[in-house]
């Protein structure tokens, strides 16, 4: 955070204690979202405003208003880049969903006539392959829909497959800058080059495959009845998929070769989608078949998960304020100075099974400890896959508990946490062996 050195340490000041209490209360409400039905963005957005006002009261009295403003603008700019990047990515995913791309994929799996064990591997494998490009939440929901349709008579198959899907979706997102918010944040910060993320491919495969092999023998034998479910792609679906690929390529090129923020490429990609919107509607009017060609990009933008985007705002602003109070410096000394980077990064990954990985990663990025590439890849891996240890540790797990209510539960996942933890340990060991020269 580019602010003057020698800012006051307010960790022992009343404003520091009050800020911690407010943030802890807000985050407790986030964790209790399912019970309270209070959307997770609301408490952290309020907490963010309160924290910055409290910090401002102290900084103004100390004559540090300029430092405070510079810090606020820096955090807000980082959020704006993340917001616009995710807005475009989510819009494309929504567009593909509206054009029935995911419905067609689900229908083909339902019609395939695979055995329970084959479906266990197919849904997990597809979750691993799709999540580097689409968000892990959408990927998990699509695969879970297949499992629920075909597993009505086999609840154990549904529960095990849901665990497998959560692990696979989180693992698949860990080796791609587009696969998870944490990887995106690390890439945008310039700490890991685009190509270097793929050093985590084999560790991510180990994270998925090891627990899947352990669970495989518990999946029931036999096969569900194949069901006919005719679904076809809507007009423009393939072109939207191609434009999404072109958008990702534009973002990579802008960031890697021109050294400009990747969000510039993503916003240009949104323009591609807007032009396709225009031509689809124009073609529909010419053919007097407008209903077949109806596609409104602004409806897709309106349909993105705004609660999640506002949650990121609240979290990033809260963490930024706590950094100004001195808590991130203190945490950096305790973790990276005391435990060492390897132990600290592994521990943070485990903690991400309870606390959301977004504030944890943003806190580490704000601390910016002096670490080699191998350690930055390690923290990217652990925060990406650590949430799989518990069903509440990732958005995919929480969503599937709602989708497969009563079958995939917290306790059902907890029974297999040792298997998931084995995959977590295997991924770390594989990374440290294969990428030893980066440490």
JSON list of C-alpha atoms in Angstrom, two decimals, residues 150-340:
[
{"chain": "A", "resi": 150, "resn": "UNK", "atom": "CA", "xyz": [-29.37, -39.66, -11.64]},
{"chain": "A", "resi": 151, "resn": "UNK", "atom": "CA", "xyz": [-28.82, -40.41, -7.96]},
{"chain": "A", "resi": 152, "resn": "UNK", "atom": "CA", "xyz": [-32.36, -40.25, -6.60]},
{"chain": "A", "resi": 153, "resn": "UNK", "atom": "CA", "xyz": [-32.15, -43.92, -5.59]},
{"chain": "A", "resi": 154, "resn": "UNK", "atom": "CA", "xyz": [-28.55, -43.73, -4.31]},
{"chain": "A", "resi": 155, "resn": "UNK", "atom": "CA", "xyz": [-28.06, -40.99, -1.69]},
{"chain": "A", "resi": 156, "resn": "UNK", "atom": "CA", "xyz": [-24.55, -42.22, -0.83]},
{"chain": "A", "resi": 157, "resn": "UNK", "atom": "CA", "xyz": [-23.56, -41.71, -4.48]},
{"chain": "A", "resi": 158, "resn": "UNK", "atom": "CA", "xyz": [-24.94, -38.14, -4.35]},
{"chain": "A", "resi": 159, "resn": "UNK", "atom": "CA", "xyz": [-23.08, -37.27, -1.14]},
{"chain": "A", "resi": 160, "resn": "UNK", "atom": "CA", "xyz": [-19.73, -38.68, -2.32]},
{"chain": "A", "resi": 161, "resn": "UNK", "atom": "CA", "xyz": [-20.09, -37.11, -5.75]},
{"chain": "A", "resi": 162, "resn": "UNK", "atom": "CA", "xyz": [-20.84, -33.71, -4.23]},
{"chain": "A", "resi": 163, "resn": "UNK", "atom": "CA", "xyz": [-17.67, -33.92, -2.11]},
{"chain": "A", "resi": 164, "resn": "UNK", "atom": "CA", "xyz": [-15.73, -34.96, -5.21]},
{"chain": "A", "resi": 165, "resn": "UNK", "atom": "CA", "xyz": [-17.19, -32.08, -7.26]},
{"chain": "A", "resi": 166, "resn": "UNK", "atom": "CA", "xyz": [-16.33, -29.49, -4.60]},
{"chain": "A", "resi": 167, "resn": "UNK", "atom": "CA", "xyz": [-12.73, -30.76, -4.36]},
{"chain": "A", "resi": 168, "resn": "UNK", "atom": "CA", "xyz": [-12.38, -30.96, -8.15]},
{"chain": "A", "resi": 169, "resn": "UNK", "atom": "CA", "xyz": [-13.85, -27.51, -8.83]},
{"chain": "A", "resi": 170, "resn": "UNK", "atom": "CA", "xyz": [-11.60, -25.86, -6.24]},
{"chain": "A", "resi": 171, "resn": "UNK", "atom": "CA", "xyz": [-8.53, -27.78, -7.45]},
{"chain": "A", "resi": 172, "resn": "UNK", "atom": "CA", "xyz": [-9.22, -26.93, -11.08]},
{"chain": "A", "resi": 173, "resn": "UNK", "atom": "CA", "xyz": [-9.39, -23.24, -10.29]},
{"chain": "A", "resi": 174, "resn": "UNK", "atom": "CA", "xyz": [-6.07, -23.22, -8.42]},
{"chain": "A", "resi": 175, "resn": "UNK", "atom": "CA", "xyz": [-3.78, -23.41, -11.45]},
{"chain": "A", "resi": 176, "resn": "UNK", "atom": "CA", "xyz": [-5.50, -20.77, -13.61]},
{"chain": "A", "resi": 177, "resn": "UNK", "atom": "CA", "xyz": [-5.58, -16.99, -13.14]},
{"chain": "A", "resi": 178, "resn": "UNK", "atom": "CA", "xyz": [-9.25, -17.14, -14.19]},
{"chain": "A", "resi": 179, "resn": "UNK", "atom": "CA", "xyz": [-10.20, -20.10, -12.03]},
{"chain": "A", "resi": 180, "resn": "UNK", "atom": "CA", "xyz": [-10.51, -18.45, -8.63]},
{"chain": "A", "resi": 181, "resn": "UNK", "atom": "CA", "xyz": [-10.61, -14.96, -7.17]},
{"chain": "A", "resi": 182, "resn": "UNK", "atom": "CA", "xyz": [-7.40, -15.61, -5.24]},
{"chain": "A", "resi": 183, "resn": "UNK", "atom": "CA", "xyz": [-5.43, -16.62, -8.34]},
{"chain": "A", "resi": 184, "resn": "UNK", "atom": "CA", "xyz": [-6.82, -13.59, -10.18]},
{"chain": "A", "resi": 185, "resn": "UNK", "atom": "CA", "xyz": [-5.70, -11.28, -7.36]},
{"chain": "A", "resi": 186, "resn": "UNK", "atom": "CA", "xyz": [-2.18, -12.73, -7.40]},
{"chain": "A", "resi": 187, "resn": "UNK", "atom": "CA", "xyz": [-1.95, -12.39, -11.20]},
{"chain": "A", "resi": 188, "resn": "UNK", "atom": "CA", "xyz": [-3.25, -8.82, -11.24]},
{"chain": "A", "resi": 189, "resn": "UNK", "atom": "CA", "xyz": [-0.74, -7.91, -8.55]},
{"chain": "A", "resi": 190, "resn": "UNK", "atom": "CA", "xyz": [2.06, -9.06, -10.87]},
{"chain": "A", "resi": 191, "resn": "UNK", "atom": "CA", "xyz": [3.58, -11.49, -8.35]},
{"chain": "A", "resi": 192, "resn": "UNK", "atom": "CA", "xyz": [3.15, -14.56, -10.56]},
{"chain": "A", "resi": 193, "resn": "UNK", "atom": "CA", "xyz": [3.35, -14.50, -14.38]},
{"chain": "A", "resi": 194, "resn": "UNK", "atom": "CA", "xyz": [0.48, -16.06, -16.35]},
{"chain": "A", "resi": 195, "resn": "UNK", "atom": "CA", "xyz": [2.53, -19.05, -17.54]},
{"chain": "A", "resi": 196, "resn": "UNK", "atom": "CA", "xyz": [3.89, -19.73, -14.04]},
{"chain": "A", "resi": 197, "resn": "UNK", "atom": "CA", "xyz": [0.42, -20.57, -12.71]},
{"chain": "A", "resi": 198, "resn": "UNK", "atom": "CA", "xyz": [0.51, -23.78, -14.76]},
{"chain": "A", "resi": 199, "resn": "UNK", "atom": "CA", "xyz": [3.34, -25.04, -12.56]},
{"chain": "A", "resi": 200, "resn": "UNK", "atom": "CA", "xyz": [0.45, -25.82, -10.18]},
{"chain": "A", "resi": 201, "resn": "UNK", "atom": "CA", "xyz": [-1.33, -28.09, -12.67]},
{"chain": "A", "resi": 202, "resn": "UNK", "atom": "CA", "xyz": [0.16, -31.37, -11.44]},
{"chain": "A", "resi": 203, "resn": "UNK", "atom": "CA", "xyz": [-0.25, -30.44, -7.72]},
{"chain": "A", "resi": 204, "resn": "UNK", "atom": "CA", "xyz": [-3.89, -29.54, -8.46]},
{"chain": "A", "resi": 205, "resn": "UNK", "atom": "CA", "xyz": [-4.41, -32.90, -10.17]},
{"chain": "A", "resi": 206, "resn": "UNK", "atom": "CA", "xyz": [-2.99, -34.60, -7.06]},
{"chain": "A", "resi": 207, "resn": "UNK", "atom": "CA", "xyz": [-5.35, -32.58, -4.86]},
{"chain": "A", "resi": 208, "resn": "UNK", "atom": "CA", "xyz": [-8.33, -33.87, -6.88]},
{"chain": "A", "resi": 209, "resn": "UNK", "atom": "CA", "xyz": [-7.26, -37.43, -7.70]},
{"chain": "A", "resi": 210, "resn": "UNK", "atom": "CA", "xyz": [-5.94, -38.59, -4.31]},
{"chain": "A", "resi": 211, "resn": "UNK", "atom": "CA", "xyz": [-9.21, -38.11, -2.33]},
{"chain": "A", "resi": 212, "resn": "UNK", "atom": "CA", "xyz": [-11.23, -39.29, -5.35]},
{"chain": "A", "resi": 213, "resn": "UNK", "atom": "CA", "xyz": [-9.28, -42.58, -5.37]},
{"chain": "A", "resi": 214, "resn": "UNK", "atom": "CA", "xyz": [-9.94, -43.02, -1.65]},
{"chain": "A", "resi": 215, "resn": "UNK", "atom": "CA", "xyz": [-13.66, -42.32, -2.05]},
{"chain": "A", "resi": 216, "resn": "UNK", "atom": "CA", "xyz": [-14.00, -44.40, -5.23]},
{"chain": "A", "resi": 217, "resn": "UNK", "atom": "CA", "xyz": [-14.41, -47.68, -3.34]},
{"chain": "A", "resi": 218, "resn": "UNK", "atom": "CA", "xyz": [-17.26, -46.25, -1.24]},
{"chain": "A", "resi": 219, "resn": "UNK", "atom": "CA", "xyz": [-19.28, -45.28, -4.32]},
{"chain": "A", "resi": 220, "resn": "UNK", "atom": "CA", "xyz": [-22.05, -47.87, -4.87]},
{"chain": "A", "resi": 221, "resn": "UNK", "atom": "CA", "xyz": [-21.87, -50.23, -7.82]},
{"chain": "A", "resi": 222, "resn": "UNK", "atom": "CA", "xyz": [-24.59, -50.40, -10.43]},
{"chain": "A", "resi": 223, "resn": "UNK", "atom": "CA", "xyz": [-25.95, -47.79, -12.78]},
{"chain": "A", "resi": 224, "resn": "UNK", "atom": "CA", "xyz": [-28.88, -45.38, -12.72]},
{"chain": "A", "resi": 225, "resn": "UNK", "atom": "CA", "xyz": [-31.58, -45.50, -15.36]},
{"chain": "A", "resi": 226, "resn": "UNK", "atom": "CA", "xyz": [-30.65, -43.32, -18.35]},
{"chain": "A", "resi": 227, "resn": "UNK", "atom": "CA", "xyz": [-33.14, -40.51, -18.89]},
{"chain": "A", "resi": 228, "resn": "UNK", "atom": "CA", "xyz": [-34.04, -38.78, -22.14]},
{"chain": "A", "resi": 229, "resn": "UNK", "atom": "CA", "xyz": [-33.68, -35.04, -21.75]},
{"chain": "A", "resi": 230, "resn": "UNK", "atom": "CA", "xyz": [-33.61, -33.31, -25.14]},
{"chain": "A", "resi": 231, "resn": "UNK", "atom": "CA", "xyz": [-32.00, -29.88, -24.91]},
{"chain": "A", "resi": 232, "resn": "UNK", "atom": "CA", "xyz": [-30.42, -27.85, -27.71]},
{"chain": "A", "resi": 233, "resn": "UNK", "atom": "CA", "xyz": [-28.16, -24.83, -27.83]},
{"chain": "A", "resi": 234, "resn": "UNK", "atom": "CA", "xyz": [-29.75, -21.46, -28.50]},
{"chain": "A", "resi": 235, "resn": "UNK", "atom": "CA", "xyz": [-28.62, -19.36, -31.43]},
{"chain": "A", "resi": 236, "resn": "UNK", "atom": "CA", "xyz": [-25.29, -17.66, -30.78]},
{"chain": "A", "resi": 237, "resn": "UNK", "atom": "CA", "xyz": [-24.09, -20.06, -28.06]},
{"chain": "A", "resi": 238, "resn": "UNK", "atom": "CA", "xyz": [-20.96, -21.16, -29.93]},
{"chain": "A", "resi": 239, "resn": "UNK", "atom": "CA", "xyz": [-20.11, -17.59, -30.90]},
{"chain": "A", "resi": 240, "resn": "UNK", "atom": "CA", "xyz": [-20.38, -16.47, -27.28]},
{"chain": "A", "resi": 241, "resn": "UNK", "atom": "CA", "xyz": [-18.02, -19.29, -26.24]},
{"chain": "A", "resi": 242, "resn": "UNK", "atom": "CA", "xyz": [-15.53, -18.20, -28.92]},
{"chain": "A", "resi": 243, "resn": "UNK", "atom": "CA", "xyz": [-15.81, -14.55, -27.85]},
{"chain": "A", "resi": 244, "resn": "UNK", "atom": "CA", "xyz": [-15.20, -15.57, -24.22]},
{"chain": "A", "resi": 245, "resn": "UNK", "atom": "CA", "xyz": [-12.00, -17.31, -25.34]},
{"chain": "A", "resi": 246, "resn": "UNK", "atom": "CA", "xyz": [-11.05, -14.21, -27.35]},
{"chain": "A", "resi": 247, "resn": "UNK", "atom": "CA", "xyz": [-11.73, -12.03, -24.30]},
{"chain": "A", "resi": 248, "resn": "UNK", "atom": "CA", "xyz": [-9.44, -14.14, -22.12]},
{"chain": "A", "resi": 249, "resn": "UNK", "atom": "CA", "xyz": [-6.75, -14.01, -24.83]},
{"chain": "A", "resi": 250, "resn": "UNK", "atom": "CA", "xyz": [-7.10, -10.22, -25.03]},
{"chain": "A", "resi": 251, "resn": "UNK", "atom": "CA", "xyz": [-6.76, -9.85, -21.25]},
{"chain": "A", "resi": 252, "resn": "UNK", "atom": "CA", "xyz": [-3.66, -12.09, -21.22]},
{"chain": "A", "resi": 253, "resn": "UNK", "atom": "CA", "xyz": [-2.09, -10.19, -24.11]},
{"chain": "A", "resi": 254, "resn": "UNK", "atom": "CA", "xyz": [-2.75, -6.77, -22.64]},
{"chain": "A", "resi": 255, "resn": "UNK", "atom": "CA", "xyz": [-1.31, -7.77, -19.27]},
{"chain": "A", "resi": 256, "resn": "UNK", "atom": "CA", "xyz": [1.60, -9.95, -20.37]},
{"chain": "A", "resi": 257, "resn": "UNK", "atom": "CA", "xyz": [2.89, -8.10, -23.44]},
{"chain": "A", "resi": 258, "resn": "UNK", "atom": "CA", "xyz": [1.74, -4.49, -22.99]},
{"chain": "A", "resi": 259, "resn": "UNK", "atom": "CA", "xyz": [2.03, -4.50, -19.17]},
{"chain": "A", "resi": 260, "resn": "UNK", "atom": "CA", "xyz": [-1.36, -2.85, -18.78]},
{"chain": "A", "resi": 261, "resn": "UNK", "atom": "CA", "xyz": [-4.03, -3.97, -16.29]},
{"chain": "A", "resi": 262, "resn": "UNK", "atom": "CA", "xyz": [-5.78, -7.14, -17.50]},
{"chain": "A", "resi": 263, "resn": "UNK", "atom": "CA", "xyz": [-9.14, -5.49, -16.82]},
{"chain": "A", "resi": 264, "resn": "UNK", "atom": "CA", "xyz": [-8.61, -3.39, -19.97]},
{"chain": "A", "resi": 265, "resn": "UNK", "atom": "CA", "xyz": [-8.66, -6.57, -22.06]},
{"chain": "A", "resi": 266, "resn": "UNK", "atom": "CA", "xyz": [-11.72, -7.89, -20.23]},
{"chain": "A", "resi": 267, "resn": "UNK", "atom": "CA", "xyz": [-13.69, -4.67, -20.79]},
{"chain": "A", "resi": 268, "resn": "UNK", "atom": "CA", "xyz": [-12.75, -4.80, -24.47]},
{"chain": "A", "resi": 269, "resn": "UNK", "atom": "CA", "xyz": [-14.13, -8.35, -24.46]},
{"chain": "A", "resi": 270, "resn": "UNK", "atom": "CA", "xyz": [-17.39, -7.05, -23.04]},
{"chain": "A", "resi": 271, "resn": "UNK", "atom": "CA", "xyz": [-17.54, -4.86, -26.14]},
{"chain": "A", "resi": 272, "resn": "UNK", "atom": "CA", "xyz": [-17.27, -8.00, -28.27]},
{"chain": "A", "resi": 273, "resn": "UNK", "atom": "CA", "xyz": [-20.35, -9.40, -26.53]},
{"chain": "A", "resi": 274, "resn": "UNK", "atom": "CA", "xyz": [-22.24, -6.13, -26.95]},
{"chain": "A", "resi": 275, "resn": "UNK", "atom": "CA", "xyz": [-21.58, -6.17, -30.70]},
{"chain": "A", "resi": 276, "resn": "UNK", "atom": "CA", "xyz": [-22.80, -9.78, -30.93]},
{"chain": "A", "resi": 277, "resn": "UNK", "atom": "CA", "xyz": [-25.94, -8.71, -29.05]},
{"chain": "A", "resi": 278, "resn": "UNK", "atom": "CA", "xyz": [-26.58, -6.06, -31.70]},
{"chain": "A", "resi": 279, "resn": "UNK", "atom": "CA", "xyz": [-26.03, -8.38, -34.68]},
{"chain": "A", "resi": 280, "resn": "UNK", "atom": "CA", "xyz": [-28.19, -11.16, -33.21]},
{"chain": "A", "resi": 281, "resn": "UNK", "atom": "CA", "xyz": [-31.10, -8.79, -32.71]},
{"chain": "A", "resi": 282, "resn": "UNK", "atom": "CA", "xyz": [-30.58, -7.24, -36.16]},
{"chain": "A", "resi": 283, "resn": "UNK", "atom": "CA", "xyz": [-30.61, -10.68, -37.75]},
{"chain": "A", "resi": 284, "resn": "UNK", "atom": "CA", "xyz": [-33.71, -11.63, -35.80]},
{"chain": "A", "resi": 285, "resn": "UNK", "atom": "CA", "xyz": [-35.59, -8.55, -37.02]},
{"chain": "A", "resi": 286, "resn": "UNK", "atom": "CA", "xyz": [-34.65, -9.30, -40.63]},
{"chain": "A", "resi": 287, "resn": "UNK", "atom": "CA", "xyz": [-35.98, -12.86, -40.32]},
{"chain": "A", "resi": 288, "resn": "UNK", "atom": "CA", "xyz": [-39.10, -11.80, -38.41]},
{"chain": "A", "resi": 289, "resn": "UNK", "atom": "CA", "xyz": [-38.07, -14.27, -35.73]},
{"chain": "A", "resi": 290, "resn": "UNK", "atom": "CA", "xyz": [-36.91, -11.95, -33.02]},
{"chain": "A", "resi": 291, "resn": "UNK", "atom": "CA", "xyz": [-37.85, -14.32, -30.18]},
{"chain": "A", "resi": 292, "resn": "UNK", "atom": "CA", "xyz": [-35.35, -16.91, -31.45]},
{"chain": "A", "resi": 293, "resn": "UNK", "atom": "CA", "xyz": [-32.56, -14.36, -31.51]},
{"chain": "A", "resi": 294, "resn": "UNK", "atom": "CA", "xyz": [-33.40, -12.38, -28.38]},
{"chain": "A", "resi": 295, "resn": "UNK", "atom": "CA", "xyz": [-30.24, -11.75, -26.40]},
{"chain": "A", "resi": 296, "resn": "UNK", "atom": "CA", "xyz": [-29.73, -8.71, -24.18]},
{"chain": "A", "resi": 297, "resn": "UNK", "atom": "CA", "xyz": [-26.25, -8.27, -22.77]},
{"chain": "A", "resi": 298, "resn": "UNK", "atom": "CA", "xyz": [-27.46, -5.80, -20.15]},
{"chain": "A", "resi": 299, "resn": "UNK", "atom": "CA", "xyz": [-29.87, -8.39, -18.75]},
{"chain": "A", "resi": 300, "resn": "UNK", "atom": "CA", "xyz": [-26.91, -10.73, -18.40]},
{"chain": "A", "resi": 301, "resn": "UNK", "atom": "CA", "xyz": [-24.96, -8.01, -16.58]},
{"chain": "A", "resi": 302, "resn": "UNK", "atom": "CA", "xyz": [-27.92, -7.42, -14.26]},
{"chain": "A", "resi": 303, "resn": "UNK", "atom": "CA", "xyz": [-27.99, -11.14, -13.49]},
{"chain": "A", "resi": 304, "resn": "UNK", "atom": "CA", "xyz": [-24.45, -11.39, -12.11]},
{"chain": "A", "resi": 305, "resn": "UNK", "atom": "CA", "xyz": [-23.96, -12.23, -8.44]},
{"chain": "A", "resi": 306, "resn": "UNK", "atom": "CA", "xyz": [-23.92, -8.68, -7.06]},
{"chain": "A", "resi": 307, "resn": "UNK", "atom": "CA", "xyz": [-23.98, -9.90, -3.48]},
{"chain": "A", "resi": 308, "resn": "UNK", "atom": "CA", "xyz": [-20.59, -11.54, -4.08]},
{"chain": "A", "resi": 309, "resn": "UNK", "atom": "CA", "xyz": [-19.14, -8.48, -5.81]},
{"chain": "A", "resi": 310, "resn": "UNK", "atom": "CA", "xyz": [-20.23, -6.19, -2.98]},
{"chain": "A", "resi": 311, "resn": "UNK", "atom": "CA", "xyz": [-18.90, -8.70, -0.45]},
{"chain": "A", "resi": 312, "resn": "UNK", "atom": "CA", "xyz": [-15.48, -8.33, -2.07]},
{"chain": "A", "resi": 313, "resn": "UNK", "atom": "CA", "xyz": [-15.78, -4.56, -1.71]},
{"chain": "A", "resi": 314, "resn": "UNK", "atom": "CA", "xyz": [-16.54, -4.81, 2.00]},
{"chain": "A", "resi": 315, "resn": "UNK", "atom": "CA", "xyz": [-13.78, -7.34, 2.66]},
{"chain": "A", "resi": 316, "resn": "UNK", "atom": "CA", "xyz": [-11.08, -5.45, 0.76]},
{"chain": "A", "resi": 317, "resn": "UNK", "atom": "CA", "xyz": [-11.96, -2.15, 2.39]},
{"chain": "A", "resi": 318, "resn": "UNK", "atom": "CA", "xyz": [-12.04, -3.73, 5.86]},
{"chain": "A", "resi": 319, "resn": "UNK", "atom": "CA", "xyz": [-8.67, -5.41, 5.36]},
{"chain": "A", "resi": 320, "resn": "UNK", "atom": "CA", "xyz": [-7.23, -2.15, 4.03]},
{"chain": "A", "resi": 321, "resn": "UNK", "atom": "CA", "xyz": [-8.39, -0.29, 7.13]},
{"chain": "A", "resi": 322, "resn": "UNK", "atom": "CA", "xyz": [-6.99, -2.97, 9.45]},
{"chain": "A", "resi": 323, "resn": "UNK", "atom": "CA", "xyz": [-3.70, -2.64, 7.58]},
{"chain": "A", "resi": 324, "resn": "UNK", "atom": "CA", "xyz": [-3.56, 1.08, 8.35]},
{"chain": "A", "resi": 325, "resn": "UNK", "atom": "CA", "xyz": [-4.14, 0.30, 12.01]},
{"chain": "A", "resi": 326, "resn": "UNK", "atom": "CA", "xyz": [-1.07, -1.95, 12.00]},
{"chain": "A", "resi": 327, "resn": "UNK", "atom": "CA", "xyz": [-2.70, -5.38, 12.26]},
{"chain": "A", "resi": 328, "resn": "UNK", "atom": "CA", "xyz": [-1.35, -6.71, 8.96]},
{"chain": "A", "resi": 329, "resn": "UNK", "atom": "CA", "xyz": [2.20, -5.76, 9.90]},
{"chain": "A", "resi": 330, "resn": "UNK", "atom": "CA", "xyz": [1.72, -7.55, 13.21]},
{"chain": "A", "resi": 331, "resn": "UNK", "atom": "CA", "xyz": [0.28, -10.63, 11.49]},
{"chain": "A", "resi": 332, "resn": "UNK", "atom": "CA", "xyz": [3.13, -10.65, 8.97]},
{"chain": "A", "resi": 333, "resn": "UNK", "atom": "CA", "xyz": [5.72, -10.64, 11.77]},
{"chain": "A", "resi": 334, "resn": "UNK", "atom": "CA", "xyz": [3.94, -13.44, 13.64]},
{"chain": "A", "resi": 335, "resn": "UNK", "atom": "CA", "xyz": [3.31, -15.65, 10.60]},
{"chain": "A", "resi": 336, "resn": "UNK", "atom": "CA", "xyz": [6.14, -15.09, 8.15]},
{"chain": "A", "resi": 337, "resn": "UNK", "atom": "CA", "xyz": [8.70, -13.88, 10.66]},
{"chain": "A", "resi": 338, "resn": "UNK", "atom": "CA", "xyz": [7.89, -16.44, 13.34]},
{"chain": "A", "resi": 339, "resn": "UNK", "atom": "CA", "xyz": [6.66, -19.58, 11.56]},
{"chain": "A", "resi": 340, "resn": "UNK", "atom": "CA", "xyz": [8.44, -19.07, 8.24]}
]
